[in-house]
Amino acid sequence: MRVLLVEDTVDVAEAIVSHFQMEGHVCDHAENVADARHFSATGDYDLVVLDINLPDEPGLNLLEWLRRRSDQVPVLVLTARMAVDDKIDALDLGADDYLVKPFEFRELDARARAIVRRRQGEANAVIETGNLRYDSSGRRLTVGGQPVGLTKRELIVLECFLANRGRVVRKEDLYARLFGLDGDAGINAVEVHVARLRRKLRGADLEIRALRGLGYQIMERPAEAMN
């Protein structure tokens, strides 16, 4: 998952960025609305975590700007204020959920997963297709009932493919989710992680196809290939 955190309190921002990175996610950090607009205009995100109180202008201005641009990226609003009107304003402007500071990272993770799933049209945390079963809450994968161990970056690639089943995923989009804006790995690093994931999915009813010049596509394996 690629996350944009918009938060000006240094210690809070460092803690959230560190947590997302430990979970295997890429997290870009903007300290104000102006920087956040720049990030959003130049990259695609799976989630925006947005503080309401920012130094240059209210955080809700960014939310309103995103929705005016028809950007439907999921937005989780952070607020230290308990007023009901603040929560209503955020939801009316298009926020997907809110979280009151201070909070536990377990709750941040759970709310983030839930709103991303809703935006992707998934009803619950478990995705099952053929003999493949993926539990996003525990980040556990089984194929034919057998557990499959994946690295954090392999999990990112898998989650991106499962969220876009049947659709083409560009190599550049995978790179952004794996390494972010400041990544110093070459674009071919994406091929390495996809190849490793493909090997671990042998025996699954899904296969990863490389489409020259376009990217990758995860599809159901043809019936004759499973026999």
PDB file of C-alpha atoms in Angstrom, residues 12-214:
ATOM      1  CA  VAL A  12       3.614  12.052  15.464  1.00  0.00           C
ATOM      2  CA  ALA A  13       4.583  12.030  11.794  1.00  0.00           C
ATOM      3  CA  GLU A  14       7.816  10.130  12.426  1.00  0.00           C
ATOM      4  CA  ALA A  15       5.974   7.506  14.459  1.00  0.00           C
ATOM      5  CA  ILE A  16       3.282   6.972  11.811  1.00  0.00           C
ATOM      6  CA  VAL A  17       5.775   6.832   8.921  1.00  0.00           C
ATOM      7  CA  SER A  18       7.952   4.379  10.839  1.00  0.00           C
ATOM      8  CA  HIS A  19       4.942   2.207  11.635  1.00  0.00           C
ATOM      9  CA  PHE A  20       3.738   2.032   8.038  1.00  0.00           C
ATOM     10  CA  GLN A  21       7.255   1.235   6.849  1.00  0.00           C
ATOM     11  CA  MET A  22       7.612  -1.539   9.427  1.00  0.00           C
ATOM     12  CA  GLU A  23       4.375  -2.990   8.057  1.00  0.00           C
ATOM     13  CA  GLY A  24       5.922  -3.039   4.587  1.00  0.00           C
ATOM     14  CA  HIS A  25       4.087  -0.020   3.165  1.00  0.00           C
ATOM     15  CA  VAL A  26       5.531   3.002   1.373  1.00  0.00           C
ATOM     16  CA  CYS A  27       4.670   6.223   3.198  1.00  0.00           C
ATOM     17  CA  ASP A  28       5.342   9.695   1.785  1.00  0.00           C
ATOM     18  CA  HIS A  29       5.116  12.593   4.249  1.00  0.00           C
ATOM     19  CA  ALA A  30       3.872  16.143   3.664  1.00  0.00           C
ATOM     20  CA  GLU A  31       3.971  18.723   6.456  1.00  0.00           C
ATOM     21  CA  ASN A  32       1.402  21.092   4.971  1.00  0.00           C
ATOM     22  CA  VAL A  33      -1.414  21.356   2.453  1.00  0.00           C
ATOM     23  CA  ALA A  34       0.749  22.880  -0.281  1.00  0.00           C
ATOM     24  CA  ASP A  35       3.212  19.976  -0.205  1.00  0.00           C
ATOM     25  CA  ALA A  36       0.359  17.473  -0.026  1.00  0.00           C
ATOM     26  CA  ARG A  37      -1.198  18.952  -3.176  1.00  0.00           C
ATOM     27  CA  HIS A  38       2.134  18.527  -4.960  1.00  0.00           C
ATOM     28  CA  PHE A  39       2.457  14.898  -3.831  1.00  0.00           C
ATOM     29  CA  SER A  40      -1.131  14.120  -4.838  1.00  0.00           C
ATOM     30  CA  ALA A  41      -0.785  15.744  -8.236  1.00  0.00           C
ATOM     31  CA  THR A  42       2.344  13.752  -9.103  1.00  0.00           C
ATOM     32  CA  GLY A  43       1.528  10.300  -7.717  1.00  0.00           C
ATOM     33  CA  ASP A  44      -1.256   7.804  -7.099  1.00  0.00           C
ATOM     34  CA  TYR A  45      -1.938   6.760  -3.507  1.00  0.00           C
ATOM     35  CA  ASP A  46      -3.933   3.958  -1.941  1.00  0.00           C
ATOM     36  CA  LEU A  47      -4.638   6.023   1.184  1.00  0.00           C
ATOM     37  CA  VAL A  48      -4.284   9.588   2.501  1.00  0.00           C
ATOM     38  CA  VAL A  49      -3.977  10.044   6.270  1.00  0.00           C
ATOM     39  CA  LEU A  50      -4.853  13.691   6.831  1.00  0.00           C
ATOM     40  CA  ASP A  51      -4.524  15.850   9.939  1.00  0.00           C
ATOM     41  CA  ILE A  52      -7.114  18.631  10.209  1.00  0.00           C
ATOM     42  CA  ASN A  53      -4.835  21.231  11.850  1.00  0.00           C
ATOM     43  CA  LEU A  54      -2.014  22.194   9.482  1.00  0.00           C
ATOM     44  CA  PRO A  55       0.206  25.295   9.474  1.00  0.00           C
ATOM     45  CA  ASP A  56      -0.646  26.829   6.098  1.00  0.00           C
ATOM     46  CA  GLU A  57      -4.385  26.119   5.829  1.00  0.00           C
ATOM     47  CA  PRO A  58      -7.002  23.714   7.205  1.00  0.00           C
ATOM     48  CA  GLY A  59      -6.497  20.082   6.252  1.00  0.00           C
ATOM     49  CA  LEU A  60     -10.095  19.865   5.094  1.00  0.00           C
ATOM     50  CA  ASN A  61      -9.169  22.235   2.258  1.00  0.00           C
ATOM     51  CA  LEU A  62      -6.996  19.452   0.854  1.00  0.00           C
ATOM     52  CA  LEU A  63      -9.859  16.988   1.134  1.00  0.00           C
ATOM     53  CA  GLU A  64     -12.183  19.385  -0.690  1.00  0.00           C
ATOM     54  CA  TRP A  65      -9.513  19.934  -3.381  1.00  0.00           C
ATOM     55  CA  LEU A  66      -9.092  16.195  -3.913  1.00  0.00           C
ATOM     56  CA  ARG A  67     -12.801  15.606  -4.349  1.00  0.00           C
ATOM     57  CA  ARG A  68     -13.187  18.581  -6.721  1.00  0.00           C
ATOM     58  CA  ARG A  69     -10.540  16.900  -8.892  1.00  0.00           C
ATOM     59  CA  SER A  70     -12.623  13.690  -8.796  1.00  0.00           C
ATOM     60  CA  ASP A  71      -9.769  12.021  -6.922  1.00  0.00           C
ATOM     61  CA  GLN A  72     -11.458   9.211  -5.004  1.00  0.00           C
ATOM     62  CA  VAL A  73      -8.394   8.160  -3.003  1.00  0.00           C
ATOM     63  CA  PRO A  74      -9.529   6.949   0.440  1.00  0.00           C
ATOM     64  CA  VAL A  75      -8.984   9.628   3.105  1.00  0.00           C
ATOM     65  CA  LEU A  76      -8.670   8.931   6.823  1.00  0.00           C
ATOM     66  CA  VAL A  77      -8.884  12.163   8.811  1.00  0.00           C
ATOM     67  CA  LEU A  78      -6.928  12.613  12.037  1.00  0.00           C
ATOM     68  CA  THR A  79      -8.231  15.092  14.600  1.00  0.00           C
ATOM     69  CA  ALA A  80      -7.484  16.006  18.196  1.00  0.00           C
ATOM     70  CA  ARG A  81     -10.860  17.698  18.394  1.00  0.00           C
ATOM     71  CA  MET A  82     -13.909  15.826  19.599  1.00  0.00           C
ATOM     72  CA  ALA A  83     -16.588  18.195  18.267  1.00  0.00           C
ATOM     73  CA  VAL A  84     -19.302  16.394  16.339  1.00  0.00           C
ATOM     74  CA  ASP A  85     -19.421  19.252  13.805  1.00  0.00           C
ATOM     75  CA  ASP A  86     -15.783  18.613  12.859  1.00  0.00           C
ATOM     76  CA  LYS A  87     -16.500  14.968  12.149  1.00  0.00           C
ATOM     77  CA  ILE A  88     -19.640  15.820  10.165  1.00  0.00           C
ATOM     78  CA  ASP A  89     -17.750  18.417   8.103  1.00  0.00           C
ATOM     79  CA  ALA A  90     -15.036  15.878   7.252  1.00  0.00           C
ATOM     80  CA  LEU A  91     -17.515  13.182   6.242  1.00  0.00           C
ATOM     81  CA  ASP A  92     -19.653  15.611   4.229  1.00  0.00           C
ATOM     82  CA  LEU A  93     -16.575  16.733   2.290  1.00  0.00           C
ATOM     83  CA  GLY A  94     -15.807  13.145   1.310  1.00  0.00           C
ATOM     84  CA  ALA A  95     -13.674  11.686   4.092  1.00  0.00           C
ATOM     85  CA  ASP A  96     -14.016   7.924   4.399  1.00  0.00           C
ATOM     86  CA  ASP A  97     -13.415   7.758   8.148  1.00  0.00           C
ATOM     87  CA  TYR A  98     -11.857   9.673  11.028  1.00  0.00           C
ATOM     88  CA  LEU A  99      -9.605   8.828  13.944  1.00  0.00           C
ATOM     89  CA  VAL A 100      -9.293  10.881  17.130  1.00  0.00           C
ATOM     90  CA  LYS A 101      -5.833  11.459  18.612  1.00  0.00           C
ATOM     91  CA  PRO A 102      -4.304   9.844  20.577  1.00  0.00           C
ATOM     92  CA  PHE A 103      -4.879   6.446  18.972  1.00  0.00           C
ATOM     93  CA  GLU A 104      -3.343   2.988  18.910  1.00  0.00           C
ATOM     94  CA  PHE A 105      -1.617   1.843  15.754  1.00  0.00           C
ATOM     95  CA  ARG A 106      -3.787  -1.287  15.716  1.00  0.00           C
ATOM     96  CA  GLU A 107      -6.851   0.912  15.279  1.00  0.00           C
ATOM     97  CA  LEU A 108      -5.099   2.985  12.591  1.00  0.00           C
ATOM     98  CA  ASP A 109      -4.263  -0.227  10.709  1.00  0.00           C
ATOM     99  CA  ALA A 110      -7.783  -1.620  11.033  1.00  0.00           C
ATOM    100  CA  ARG A 111      -9.477   1.576   9.851  1.00  0.00           C
ATOM    101  CA  ALA A 112      -7.002   1.983   6.990  1.00  0.00           C
ATOM    102  CA  ARG A 113      -7.584  -1.592   5.795  1.00  0.00           C
ATOM    103  CA  ALA A 114     -11.360  -1.212   6.063  1.00  0.00           C
ATOM    104  CA  ILE A 115     -11.652   1.974   4.022  1.00  0.00           C
ATOM    105  CA  VAL A 116      -9.229   0.748   1.346  1.00  0.00           C
ATOM    106  CA  ARG A 117     -11.247  -2.477   1.039  1.00  0.00           C
ATOM    107  CA  ARG A 118     -14.491  -0.530   0.704  1.00  0.00           C
ATOM    108  CA  ARG A 119     -13.042   1.644  -2.041  1.00  0.00           C
ATOM    109  CA  GLN A 120     -11.857  -1.497  -3.847  1.00  0.00           C
ATOM    110  CA  GLY A 121     -15.286  -3.090  -3.563  1.00  0.00           C
ATOM    111  CA  GLU A 122     -14.206  -5.832  -1.173  1.00  0.00           C
ATOM    112  CA  ALA A 123     -16.786  -6.777   1.450  1.00  0.00           C
ATOM    113  CA  ASN A 124     -14.411  -8.221   4.012  1.00  0.00           C
ATOM    114  CA  ALA A 125     -10.775  -8.827   4.857  1.00  0.00           C
ATOM    115  CA  VAL A 126     -10.548 -12.237   3.153  1.00  0.00           C
ATOM    116  CA  ILE A 127     -10.155 -12.606  -0.608  1.00  0.00           C
ATOM    117  CA  GLU A 128     -10.762 -16.073  -2.011  1.00  0.00           C
ATOM    118  CA  THR A 129     -10.342 -16.961  -5.647  1.00  0.00           C
ATOM    119  CA  GLY A 130     -10.009 -20.575  -6.660  1.00  0.00           C
ATOM    120  CA  ASN A 131      -7.655 -22.307  -4.235  1.00  0.00           C
ATOM    121  CA  LEU A 132      -6.005 -19.029  -3.191  1.00  0.00           C
ATOM    122  CA  ARG A 133      -7.056 -17.385   0.059  1.00  0.00           C
ATOM    123  CA  TYR A 134      -5.619 -14.102   1.319  1.00  0.00           C
ATOM    124  CA  ASP A 135      -6.465 -12.590   4.718  1.00  0.00           C
ATOM    125  CA  SER A 136      -5.501  -8.911   4.507  1.00  0.00           C
ATOM    126  CA  SER A 137      -5.988  -8.285   8.229  1.00  0.00           C
ATOM    127  CA  GLY A 138      -3.330 -10.818   9.154  1.00  0.00           C
ATOM    128  CA  ARG A 139      -1.560 -10.625   5.769  1.00  0.00           C
ATOM    129  CA  ARG A 140      -1.704 -14.416   5.482  1.00  0.00           C
ATOM    130  CA  LEU A 141      -1.739 -16.288   2.192  1.00  0.00           C
ATOM    131  CA  THR A 142      -2.665 -19.907   1.597  1.00  0.00           C
ATOM    132  CA  VAL A 143      -2.744 -21.871  -1.654  1.00  0.00           C
ATOM    133  CA  GLY A 144      -4.682 -25.116  -1.556  1.00  0.00           C
ATOM    134  CA  GLY A 145      -4.901 -24.757   2.205  1.00  0.00           C
ATOM    135  CA  GLN A 146      -1.114 -24.575   2.597  1.00  0.00           C
ATOM    136  CA  PRO A 147       0.490 -21.412   4.006  1.00  0.00           C
ATOM    137  CA  VAL A 148       2.743 -19.472   1.668  1.00  0.00           C
ATOM    138  CA  GLY A 149       5.385 -17.240   3.209  1.00  0.00           C
ATOM    139  CA  LEU A 150       5.895 -13.880   1.509  1.00  0.00           C
ATOM    140  CA  THR A 151       8.300 -11.021   2.151  1.00  0.00           C
ATOM    141  CA  LYS A 152       6.866  -7.560   2.843  1.00  0.00           C
ATOM    142  CA  ARG A 153       7.504  -6.427  -0.710  1.00  0.00           C
ATOM    143  CA  GLU A 154       6.011  -9.596  -2.167  1.00  0.00           C
ATOM    144  CA  LEU A 155       2.929  -8.888  -0.055  1.00  0.00           C
ATOM    145  CA  ILE A 156       2.711  -5.377  -1.507  1.00  0.00           C
ATOM    146  CA  VAL A 157       2.837  -6.779  -5.044  1.00  0.00           C
ATOM    147  CA  LEU A 158       0.240  -9.442  -4.227  1.00  0.00           C
ATOM    148  CA  GLU A 159      -2.129  -6.931  -2.643  1.00  0.00           C
ATOM    149  CA  CYS A 160      -1.817  -4.622  -5.643  1.00  0.00           C
ATOM    150  CA  PHE A 161      -2.571  -7.488  -8.043  1.00  0.00           C
ATOM    151  CA  LEU A 162      -5.524  -8.776  -6.009  1.00  0.00           C
ATOM    152  CA  ALA A 163      -7.015  -5.278  -5.801  1.00  0.00           C
ATOM    153  CA  ASN A 164      -6.786  -5.065  -9.591  1.00  0.00           C
ATOM    154  CA  ARG A 165      -7.801  -8.589 -10.594  1.00  0.00           C
ATOM    155  CA  GLY A 166      -8.217  -8.779 -14.359  1.00  0.00           C
ATOM    156  CA  ARG A 167      -6.838  -5.267 -14.880  1.00  0.00           C
ATOM    157  CA  VAL A 168      -3.401  -4.280 -16.135  1.00  0.00           C
ATOM    158  CA  VAL A 169      -1.008  -2.993 -13.457  1.00  0.00           C
ATOM    159  CA  ARG A 170       1.770  -0.836 -14.843  1.00  0.00           C
ATOM    160  CA  LYS A 171       5.332  -1.550 -13.776  1.00  0.00           C
ATOM    161  CA  GLU A 172       5.700   2.113 -12.794  1.00  0.00           C
ATOM    162  CA  ASP A 173       2.727   1.848 -10.410  1.00  0.00           C
ATOM    163  CA  LEU A 174       4.248  -1.204  -8.750  1.00  0.00           C
ATOM    164  CA  TYR A 175       7.556   0.621  -8.403  1.00  0.00           C
ATOM    165  CA  ALA A 176       5.860   3.568  -6.669  1.00  0.00           C
ATOM    166  CA  ARG A 177       4.162   1.238  -4.203  1.00  0.00           C
ATOM    167  CA  LEU A 178       7.366  -0.687  -3.520  1.00  0.00           C
ATOM    168  CA  PHE A 179       9.862   2.146  -3.260  1.00  0.00           C
ATOM    169  CA  GLY A 180       7.994   5.478  -3.165  1.00  0.00           C
ATOM    170  CA  LEU A 181       9.151   8.823  -4.544  1.00  0.00           C
ATOM    171  CA  ASP A 182      12.641   8.553  -3.092  1.00  0.00           C
ATOM    172  CA  GLY A 183      13.354   5.003  -4.164  1.00  0.00           C
ATOM    173  CA  ASP A 184      16.850   4.444  -5.492  1.00  0.00           C
ATOM    174  CA  ALA A 185      16.254   0.947  -6.865  1.00  0.00           C
ATOM    175  CA  GLY A 186      16.122   0.494 -10.608  1.00  0.00           C
ATOM    176  CA  ILE A 187      12.821  -0.186 -12.333  1.00  0.00           C
ATOM    177  CA  ASN A 188      13.997  -3.752 -13.008  1.00  0.00           C
ATOM    178  CA  ALA A 189      13.723  -4.410  -9.271  1.00  0.00           C
ATOM    179  CA  VAL A 190       9.985  -4.727  -9.905  1.00  0.00           C
ATOM    180  CA  GLU A 191      10.617  -7.691 -12.210  1.00  0.00           C
ATOM    181  CA  VAL A 192      12.629  -9.387  -9.466  1.00  0.00           C
ATOM    182  CA  HIS A 193       9.818  -9.155  -6.902  1.00  0.00           C
ATOM    183  CA  VAL A 194       7.149 -10.188  -9.415  1.00  0.00           C
ATOM    184  CA  ALA A 195       9.235 -13.199 -10.475  1.00  0.00           C
ATOM    185  CA  ARG A 196       9.674 -14.290  -6.847  1.00  0.00           C
ATOM    186  CA  LEU A 197       5.946 -13.948  -6.204  1.00  0.00           C
ATOM    187  CA  ARG A 198       5.131 -15.869  -9.378  1.00  0.00           C
ATOM    188  CA  ARG A 199       7.291 -18.780  -8.206  1.00  0.00           C
ATOM    189  CA  LYS A 200       5.537 -18.850  -4.843  1.00  0.00           C
ATOM    190  CA  LEU A 201       2.113 -18.884  -6.537  1.00  0.00           C
ATOM    191  CA  ARG A 202       2.844 -22.056  -8.491  1.00  0.00           C
ATOM    192  CA  GLY A 203      -0.079 -24.360  -7.880  1.00  0.00           C
ATOM    193  CA  ALA A 204      -2.512 -21.475  -7.410  1.00  0.00           C
ATOM    194  CA  ASP A 205      -5.565 -21.044  -9.601  1.00  0.00           C
ATOM    195  CA  LEU A 206      -4.247 -17.591 -10.480  1.00  0.00           C
ATOM    196  CA  GLU A 207      -1.313 -16.657 -12.655  1.00  0.00           C
ATOM    197  CA  ILE A 208       0.641 -13.460 -13.235  1.00  0.00           C
ATOM    198  CA  ARG A 209       0.984 -12.544 -16.879  1.00  0.00           C
ATOM    199  CA  ALA A 210       3.600 -10.129 -18.196  1.00  0.00           C
ATOM    200  CA  LEU A 211       2.228  -7.925 -20.975  1.00  0.00           C
ATOM    201  CA  ARG A 212       5.074  -6.461 -22.989  1.00  0.00           C
ATOM    202  CA  GLY A 213       5.032  -2.685 -22.939  1.00  0.00           C
ATOM    203  CA  LEU A 214       1.988  -2.569 -20.659  1.00  0.00           C
TER     204      LEU A 214
END
